[in-house]
Amino acid sequence: MNGGRRRPTIEDVATEAGVSRGTVSRVLNGGHYVSPVTLDTVNRAIKKTGYVVNQHARSLVTQRSESVAFILSEPTERLFTDPNFAVLLRGCTQALAEHDIGLFVCIAASHSERTRIARFLAAGHVDGALLVSAHAGDPLLGLLGSASVPCVAVGAPLGFESKVSYVAADERGGARTMVEYLRQLGRTRIATITGPLDTSGGRGRLEGYRDVIGGSFDESLVEEGDYSQDSGERAMTKLLERHPDLDAVFAASDVMAVGALNALRRAGRRVPEDVAIGGFDDSSAAVAARPALTTIRQPYHRISSEMVRLLLGAISGDEPSAVVLPTELVRRGSA
């Protein structure tokens, strides 16, 4: 015989509040058609009795799992080495918690992982998905669309812009701001380390660079990276080999800018005296760098909250929509 305390039931809440079981049920399912006074009374009764919603039972009624997936289309280690992913994950978790919705983290770096995750989502284990770092040609977007799984992407999902909701920073405008700033400092040989060019962020930041460089654009001053520190270091080394006279570089992420700093230090170049560096993101890597990075700030808290807002709307049947948020120049020691 179990001598422990009996778990409070919905009937206990109804008795404590002096209302019917149906009224308590309406409060638990959103409070529709319940007066503010009754809503307050029931919520106080829930708190007093210690009642906890049986999520499995609720799911049987609502046909919802009350959980969503956070899908990162990058290798697992990037979740821990790129501070932007951790910030987005934390922000989305906090925003979803306000709606009592749980979050699954899924890594979709390979074709087999994407196929398995698409099957998992199509089976109804989650109500929707938050897509992070989606690349052009990623079959996951098509698989989720075929399965009618509501989803929202960070950045424009290339090829699916009209079909999938997304939240993005002004990639192109932010890059223009940074390169214009480097020019205002008197720098004339400005190189760039791009992000992956099969992502909207990589393309948009390169476009912003080209907007400012204009007719003097030189392909040999451009080197592609993948947002990792190693790729930033390799790219900077190649740029210096081709153009030892370069006097500034715009790295399309702070993490790559840190790699570029390492390469410049190894080559005996001073920052910012010999070479000015600008990053993008305003991540913890920008603050920790020496010198600290001048960078473009993305409003990650707003991005997270807007992603969750759009996803909840998509789950409720809203049409796809897009939100583009402004960026901001942050001046520090590297430029």
CSV table of C-alpha atoms in Angstrom, one decimal:
chain,number,residue,atom,x,y,z
A,1,MET,CA,0.0,0.0,0.0
A,2,ASN,CA,1.3,3.5,-0.9
A,3,GLY,CA,1.4,5.6,2.2
A,4,GLY,CA,2.4,8.7,0.2
A,5,ARG,CA,0.3,11.8,-0.3
A,6,ARG,CA,-2.5,11.5,-2.9
A,7,ARG,CA,-1.9,13.5,-6.0
A,8,PRO,CA,-4.4,16.4,-6.3
A,9,THR,CA,-7.0,16.0,-9.0
A,10,ILE,CA,-9.1,18.4,-11.1
A,11,GLU,CA,-12.0,17.6,-8.8
A,12,ASP,CA,-10.0,18.9,-5.8
A,13,VAL,CA,-9.4,22.2,-7.6
A,14,ALA,CA,-13.1,22.5,-8.4
A,15,THR,CA,-14.1,21.9,-4.8
A,16,GLU,CA,-11.5,24.4,-3.5
A,17,ALA,CA,-12.6,27.0,-6.0
A,18,GLY,CA,-16.3,26.3,-5.6
A,19,VAL,CA,-16.9,25.8,-9.3
A,20,SER,CA,-17.6,22.9,-11.7
A,21,ARG,CA,-15.1,20.5,-13.1
A,22,GLY,CA,-15.9,21.9,-16.5
A,23,THR,CA,-15.0,25.4,-15.5
A,24,VAL,CA,-11.6,24.3,-14.2
A,25,SER,CA,-11.0,22.4,-17.5
A,26,ARG,CA,-11.8,25.6,-19.4
A,27,VAL,CA,-9.2,27.5,-17.3
A,28,LEU,CA,-6.6,24.8,-17.9
A,29,ASN,CA,-7.2,25.0,-21.6
A,30,GLY,CA,-6.8,28.8,-22.1
A,31,GLY,CA,-9.4,30.4,-19.9
A,32,HIS,CA,-11.9,31.0,-22.8
A,33,TYR,CA,-15.5,31.9,-21.7
A,34,VAL,CA,-14.4,32.3,-18.1
A,35,SER,CA,-14.8,35.6,-16.2
A,36,PRO,CA,-11.7,37.3,-14.8
A,37,VAL,CA,-12.9,36.7,-11.2
A,38,THR,CA,-13.5,33.0,-11.8
A,39,LEU,CA,-10.2,32.7,-13.6
A,40,ASP,CA,-8.4,34.2,-10.6
A,41,THR,CA,-10.3,32.0,-8.2
A,42,VAL,CA,-9.4,28.8,-10.1
A,43,ASN,CA,-5.8,29.8,-10.5
A,44,ARG,CA,-5.5,30.4,-6.7
A,45,ALA,CA,-7.1,27.0,-6.1
A,46,ILE,CA,-4.6,25.3,-8.4
A,47,LYS,CA,-1.8,26.9,-6.5
A,48,LYS,CA,-3.2,26.0,-3.1
A,49,THR,CA,-3.9,22.4,-3.9
A,50,GLY,CA,-0.7,21.9,-5.8
A,51,TYR,CA,-2.5,20.5,-8.8
A,52,VAL,CA,-0.3,19.7,-11.8
A,53,VAL,CA,-1.7,19.2,-15.3
A,54,ASN,CA,-1.6,15.7,-16.6
A,55,GLN,CA,0.1,16.5,-19.9
A,56,HIS,CA,-0.7,13.2,-21.5
A,57,ALA,CA,-4.4,13.5,-20.7
A,58,ARG,CA,-4.4,17.1,-22.1
A,59,SER,CA,-2.7,15.9,-25.3
A,60,LEU,CA,-5.5,13.3,-25.9
A,61,VAL,CA,-8.1,16.1,-25.7
A,62,THR,CA,-6.2,18.9,-27.6
A,63,GLN,CA,-4.3,16.7,-30.0
A,64,ARG,CA,-1.2,18.6,-29.2
A,65,SER,CA,2.0,17.5,-27.5
A,66,GLU,CA,2.7,20.9,-25.9
A,67,SER,CA,6.3,20.6,-27.1
A,68,VAL,CA,8.4,21.8,-30.1
A,69,ALA,CA,11.7,20.9,-31.6
A,70,PHE,CA,14.8,23.1,-31.8
A,71,ILE,CA,16.6,21.8,-34.9
A,72,LEU,CA,20.2,22.7,-35.5
A,73,SER,CA,21.5,21.8,-39.0
A,74,GLU,CA,25.2,21.8,-37.8
A,75,PRO,CA,27.5,19.2,-36.2
A,76,THR,CA,26.8,18.7,-32.5
A,77,GLU,CA,30.0,20.5,-31.3
A,78,ARG,CA,28.8,23.7,-32.9
A,79,LEU,CA,26.0,23.9,-30.3
A,80,PHE,CA,28.7,24.3,-27.7
A,81,THR,CA,31.5,26.2,-29.6
A,82,ASP,CA,29.3,28.9,-31.3
A,83,PRO,CA,27.8,31.2,-28.6
A,84,ASN,CA,25.0,32.3,-30.9
A,85,PHE,CA,23.3,28.9,-30.9
A,86,ALA,CA,23.4,28.7,-27.1
A,87,VAL,CA,21.9,32.2,-26.9
A,88,LEU,CA,19.1,31.4,-29.3
A,89,LEU,CA,18.4,28.1,-27.5
A,90,ARG,CA,18.1,29.8,-24.1
A,91,GLY,CA,15.9,32.6,-25.5
A,92,CYS,CA,13.5,30.1,-27.2
A,93,THR,CA,13.4,28.0,-24.1
A,94,GLN,CA,12.4,31.0,-21.9
A,95,ALA,CA,9.8,32.2,-24.4
A,96,LEU,CA,8.2,28.8,-24.7
A,97,ALA,CA,8.2,28.3,-20.9
A,98,GLU,CA,5.8,31.3,-20.6
A,99,HIS,CA,3.3,29.2,-22.6
A,100,ASP,CA,4.1,26.0,-20.6
A,101,ILE,CA,5.6,24.4,-23.8
A,102,GLY,CA,8.6,22.1,-23.7
A,103,LEU,CA,11.6,22.0,-26.1
A,104,PHE,CA,13.4,19.1,-27.7
A,105,VAL,CA,16.9,19.8,-29.1
A,106,CYS,CA,17.6,17.9,-32.3
A,107,ILE,CA,20.9,17.9,-34.3
A,108,ALA,CA,20.4,17.5,-38.0
A,109,ALA,CA,23.9,17.6,-39.5
A,110,SER,CA,23.7,14.5,-41.8
A,111,HIS,CA,21.1,13.2,-44.3
A,112,SER,CA,20.3,10.3,-42.0
A,113,GLU,CA,19.7,12.6,-39.1
A,114,ARG,CA,17.5,14.9,-41.1
A,115,THR,CA,15.4,11.9,-42.3
A,116,ARG,CA,15.1,10.5,-38.8
A,117,ILE,CA,14.1,13.9,-37.4
A,118,ALA,CA,11.5,14.5,-40.1
A,119,ARG,CA,10.0,11.1,-39.3
A,120,PHE,CA,9.9,12.0,-35.6
A,121,LEU,CA,8.2,15.3,-36.3
A,122,ALA,CA,5.7,13.9,-38.8
A,123,ALA,CA,4.6,11.3,-36.3
A,124,GLY,CA,3.2,14.1,-34.1
A,125,HIS,CA,5.7,14.0,-31.3
A,126,VAL,CA,6.0,17.8,-31.3
A,127,ASP,CA,3.6,20.5,-32.5
A,128,GLY,CA,6.2,22.4,-34.6
A,129,ALA,CA,9.8,23.1,-35.2
A,130,LEU,CA,12.3,26.0,-34.8
A,131,LEU,CA,14.9,25.7,-37.6
A,132,VAL,CA,18.4,27.0,-36.9
A,133,SER,CA,21.2,27.4,-39.6
A,134,ALA,CA,19.2,25.9,-42.4
A,135,HIS,CA,21.2,25.6,-45.7
A,136,ALA,CA,20.0,25.9,-49.2
A,137,GLY,CA,19.0,22.5,-50.6
A,138,ASP,CA,18.4,21.2,-47.0
A,139,PRO,CA,15.9,18.3,-47.6
A,140,LEU,CA,14.5,18.9,-44.1
A,141,LEU,CA,12.5,21.9,-45.2
A,142,GLY,CA,10.8,19.9,-47.9
A,143,LEU,CA,10.2,16.9,-45.6
A,144,LEU,CA,8.6,19.1,-43.0
A,145,GLY,CA,6.5,20.8,-45.6
A,146,SER,CA,5.2,17.5,-47.0
A,147,ALA,CA,4.3,16.4,-43.5
A,148,SER,CA,2.5,19.7,-42.8
A,149,VAL,CA,4.7,20.3,-39.7
A,150,PRO,CA,4.5,24.0,-38.7
A,151,CYS,CA,8.0,25.6,-38.5
A,152,VAL,CA,9.9,28.8,-38.2
A,153,ALA,CA,13.4,29.5,-39.4
A,154,VAL,CA,16.2,31.8,-38.2
A,155,GLY,CA,17.1,33.7,-41.3
A,156,ALA,CA,15.4,33.4,-44.7
A,157,PRO,CA,15.1,29.7,-45.6
A,158,LEU,CA,16.5,29.8,-49.1
A,159,GLY,CA,14.1,28.4,-51.6
A,160,PHE,CA,11.2,28.4,-49.1
A,161,GLU,CA,10.9,32.1,-48.3
A,162,SER,CA,7.2,32.2,-49.2
A,163,LYS,CA,6.3,28.8,-47.6
A,164,VAL,CA,8.1,29.0,-44.2
A,165,SER,CA,7.9,31.7,-41.6
A,166,TYR,CA,11.2,33.2,-40.6
A,167,VAL,CA,12.9,35.8,-38.3
A,168,ALA,CA,16.1,37.5,-39.5
A,169,ALA,CA,18.4,40.3,-38.6
A,170,ASP,CA,19.0,42.8,-41.3
A,171,GLU,CA,22.1,40.9,-42.6
A,172,ARG,CA,22.8,43.1,-45.6
A,173,GLY,CA,22.2,46.4,-43.9
A,174,GLY,CA,24.3,45.4,-40.9
A,175,ALA,CA,27.2,44.4,-43.2
A,176,ARG,CA,26.9,47.7,-45.1
A,177,THR,CA,27.1,49.6,-41.8
A,178,MET,CA,30.3,47.8,-40.8
A,179,VAL,CA,32.1,48.2,-44.1
A,180,GLU,CA,31.1,51.9,-44.3
A,181,TYR,CA,32.5,52.3,-40.8
A,182,LEU,CA,35.8,50.7,-41.8
A,183,ARG,CA,36.0,53.1,-44.8
A,184,GLN,CA,35.3,56.1,-42.5
A,185,LEU,CA,38.4,55.0,-40.5
A,186,GLY,CA,40.4,55.6,-43.7
A,187,ARG,CA,40.9,51.9,-44.6
A,188,THR,CA,41.2,51.3,-48.3
A,189,ARG,CA,42.1,47.6,-48.7
A,190,ILE,CA,39.1,45.9,-47.0
A,191,ALA,CA,38.8,42.2,-47.2
A,192,THR,CA,36.0,40.0,-46.0
A,193,ILE,CA,35.6,36.5,-44.6
A,194,THR,CA,32.1,35.4,-45.5
A,195,GLY,CA,29.8,32.9,-43.9
A,196,PRO,CA,28.6,29.8,-45.8
A,197,LEU,CA,27.2,31.1,-49.1
A,198,ASP,CA,24.4,28.5,-49.0
A,199,THR,CA,22.8,30.3,-46.1
A,200,SER,CA,20.9,33.6,-46.2
A,201,GLY,CA,23.2,35.1,-43.6
A,202,GLY,CA,26.3,34.3,-45.6
A,203,ARG,CA,24.9,35.7,-48.7
A,204,GLY,CA,23.3,38.8,-47.2
A,205,ARG,CA,26.5,39.9,-45.4
A,206,LEU,CA,28.5,39.4,-48.6
A,207,GLU,CA,25.9,41.5,-50.5
A,208,GLY,CA,26.3,44.3,-47.9
A,209,TYR,CA,30.0,44.2,-48.3
A,210,ARG,CA,29.7,44.5,-52.1
A,211,ASP,CA,27.2,47.3,-51.8
A,212,VAL,CA,29.8,49.5,-50.1
A,213,ILE,CA,32.9,48.3,-52.2
A,214,GLY,CA,31.0,48.9,-55.4
A,215,GLY,CA,32.9,49.0,-58.6
A,216,SER,CA,36.2,48.3,-56.9
A,217,PHE,CA,35.1,44.9,-55.8
A,218,ASP,CA,37.9,42.4,-55.9
A,219,GLU,CA,37.1,38.7,-55.7
A,220,SER,CA,40.6,37.9,-54.3
A,221,LEU,CA,39.8,40.0,-51.2
A,222,VAL,CA,36.9,37.5,-50.4
A,223,GLU,CA,37.4,34.2,-48.6
A,224,GLU,CA,34.6,31.9,-47.5
A,225,GLY,CA,34.3,30.5,-44.0
A,226,ASP,CA,31.8,28.4,-42.1
A,227,TYR,CA,31.3,30.6,-39.0
A,228,SER,CA,33.9,28.5,-37.1
A,229,GLN,CA,37.1,29.9,-35.5
A,230,ASP,CA,39.3,27.6,-37.5
A,231,SER,CA,37.7,28.7,-40.8
A,232,GLY,CA,38.3,32.3,-39.8
A,233,GLU,CA,42.0,31.6,-39.1
A,234,ARG,CA,42.5,29.7,-42.4
A,235,ALA,CA,40.7,32.4,-44.4
A,236,MET,CA,42.7,35.2,-42.9
A,237,THR,CA,46.0,33.4,-43.6
A,238,LYS,CA,45.0,33.0,-47.3
A,239,LEU,CA,44.0,36.7,-47.5
A,240,LEU,CA,47.3,37.8,-46.1
A,241,GLU,CA,49.2,35.6,-48.5
A,242,ARG,CA,47.3,37.2,-51.5
A,243,HIS,CA,47.2,40.7,-50.1
A,244,PRO,CA,49.8,41.5,-47.5
A,245,ASP,CA,48.9,45.2,-47.9
A,246,LEU,CA,45.3,44.8,-46.7
A,247,ASP,CA,44.4,47.1,-43.9
A,248,ALA,CA,40.9,45.9,-42.7
A,249,VAL,CA,38.8,42.8,-42.7
A,250,PHE,CA,35.1,42.3,-42.2
A,251,ALA,CA,34.4,38.9,-40.7
A,252,ALA,CA,30.8,37.7,-41.1
A,253,SER,CA,30.8,36.4,-37.5
A,254,ASP,CA,32.6,37.2,-34.3
A,255,VAL,CA,33.9,33.6,-33.9
A,256,MET,CA,35.5,33.9,-37.3
A,257,ALA,CA,36.9,37.3,-36.4
A,258,VAL,CA,38.6,35.7,-33.4
A,259,GLY,CA,40.2,33.2,-35.8
A,260,ALA,CA,41.3,36.1,-38.0
A,261,LEU,CA,42.9,37.8,-34.9
A,262,ASN,CA,44.9,34.7,-34.2
A,263,ALA,CA,46.2,34.6,-37.8
A,264,LEU,CA,47.1,38.3,-37.8
A,265,ARG,CA,48.9,38.0,-34.5
A,266,ARG,CA,50.9,35.0,-35.8
A,267,ALA,CA,51.8,37.1,-38.9
A,268,GLY,CA,53.1,40.0,-36.7
A,269,ARG,CA,50.2,42.4,-37.6
A,270,ARG,CA,48.9,44.7,-35.0
A,271,VAL,CA,45.1,45.2,-34.5
A,272,PRO,CA,43.8,47.8,-35.1
A,273,GLU,CA,47.0,49.7,-36.0
A,274,ASP,CA,48.0,47.6,-39.0
A,275,VAL,CA,44.7,45.8,-39.7
A,276,ALA,CA,41.2,46.8,-38.4
A,277,ILE,CA,38.8,44.0,-37.8
A,278,GLY,CA,35.0,44.1,-37.7
A,279,GLY,CA,32.8,41.2,-36.7
A,280,PHE,CA,29.1,40.4,-36.8
A,281,ASP,CA,26.7,39.1,-34.0
A,282,ASP,CA,28.0,40.9,-30.8
A,283,SER,CA,28.4,37.5,-29.1
A,284,SER,CA,30.3,36.7,-26.0
A,285,ALA,CA,33.3,36.0,-28.3
A,286,ALA,CA,33.4,39.7,-29.2
A,287,VAL,CA,33.8,40.8,-25.6
A,288,ALA,CA,36.3,38.1,-24.7
A,289,ALA,CA,38.6,38.8,-27.7
A,290,ARG,CA,41.8,40.9,-27.3
A,291,PRO,CA,41.3,43.5,-28.4
A,292,ALA,CA,37.6,43.3,-28.0
A,293,LEU,CA,35.7,43.3,-31.3
A,294,THR,CA,33.9,46.1,-33.0
A,295,THR,CA,30.9,44.3,-34.3
A,296,ILE,CA,27.3,44.3,-35.5
A,297,ARG,CA,24.8,43.5,-32.8
A,298,GLN,CA,22.0,41.1,-33.6
A,299,PRO,CA,18.9,41.4,-31.2
A,300,TYR,CA,19.0,37.8,-30.2
A,301,HIS,CA,16.4,38.2,-27.4
A,302,ARG,CA,13.9,39.7,-29.9
A,303,ILE,CA,14.8,37.1,-32.5
A,304,SER,CA,14.0,34.2,-30.1
A,305,SER,CA,10.7,35.7,-28.9
A,306,GLU,CA,9.6,36.5,-32.4
A,307,MET,CA,10.4,33.0,-33.5
A,308,VAL,CA,8.2,31.5,-30.8
A,309,ARG,CA,5.4,34.0,-31.5
A,310,LEU,CA,5.4,33.1,-35.2
A,311,LEU,CA,5.6,29.3,-34.4
A,312,LEU,CA,2.6,29.5,-32.1
A,313,GLY,CA,0.7,31.3,-34.8
A,314,ALA,CA,1.7,28.7,-37.4
A,315,ILE,CA,0.6,25.9,-35.1
A,316,SER,CA,-2.8,27.7,-34.8
A,317,GLY,CA,-3.1,27.9,-38.6
A,318,ASP,CA,-1.6,31.3,-39.4
A,319,GLU,CA,-0.2,31.9,-42.9
A,320,PRO,CA,3.7,32.1,-43.2
A,321,SER,CA,5.2,35.5,-42.4
A,322,ALA,CA,8.6,37.1,-42.0
A,323,VAL,CA,10.1,39.5,-39.5
A,324,VAL,CA,13.3,41.4,-40.2
A,325,LEU,CA,14.9,43.1,-37.2
A,326,PRO,CA,17.4,46.0,-37.3
A,327,THR,CA,21.1,45.6,-36.3
A,328,GLU,CA,23.4,48.0,-34.5
A,329,LEU,CA,27.1,48.9,-34.7
A,330,VAL,CA,29.0,48.3,-31.5
A,331,ARG,CA,32.5,50.0,-31.4
A,332,ARG,CA,35.3,48.4,-29.4
A,333,GLY,CA,39.0,48.1,-29.7
A,334,SER,CA,39.5,46.1,-32.9
A,335,ALA,CA,38.5,49.0,-35.2
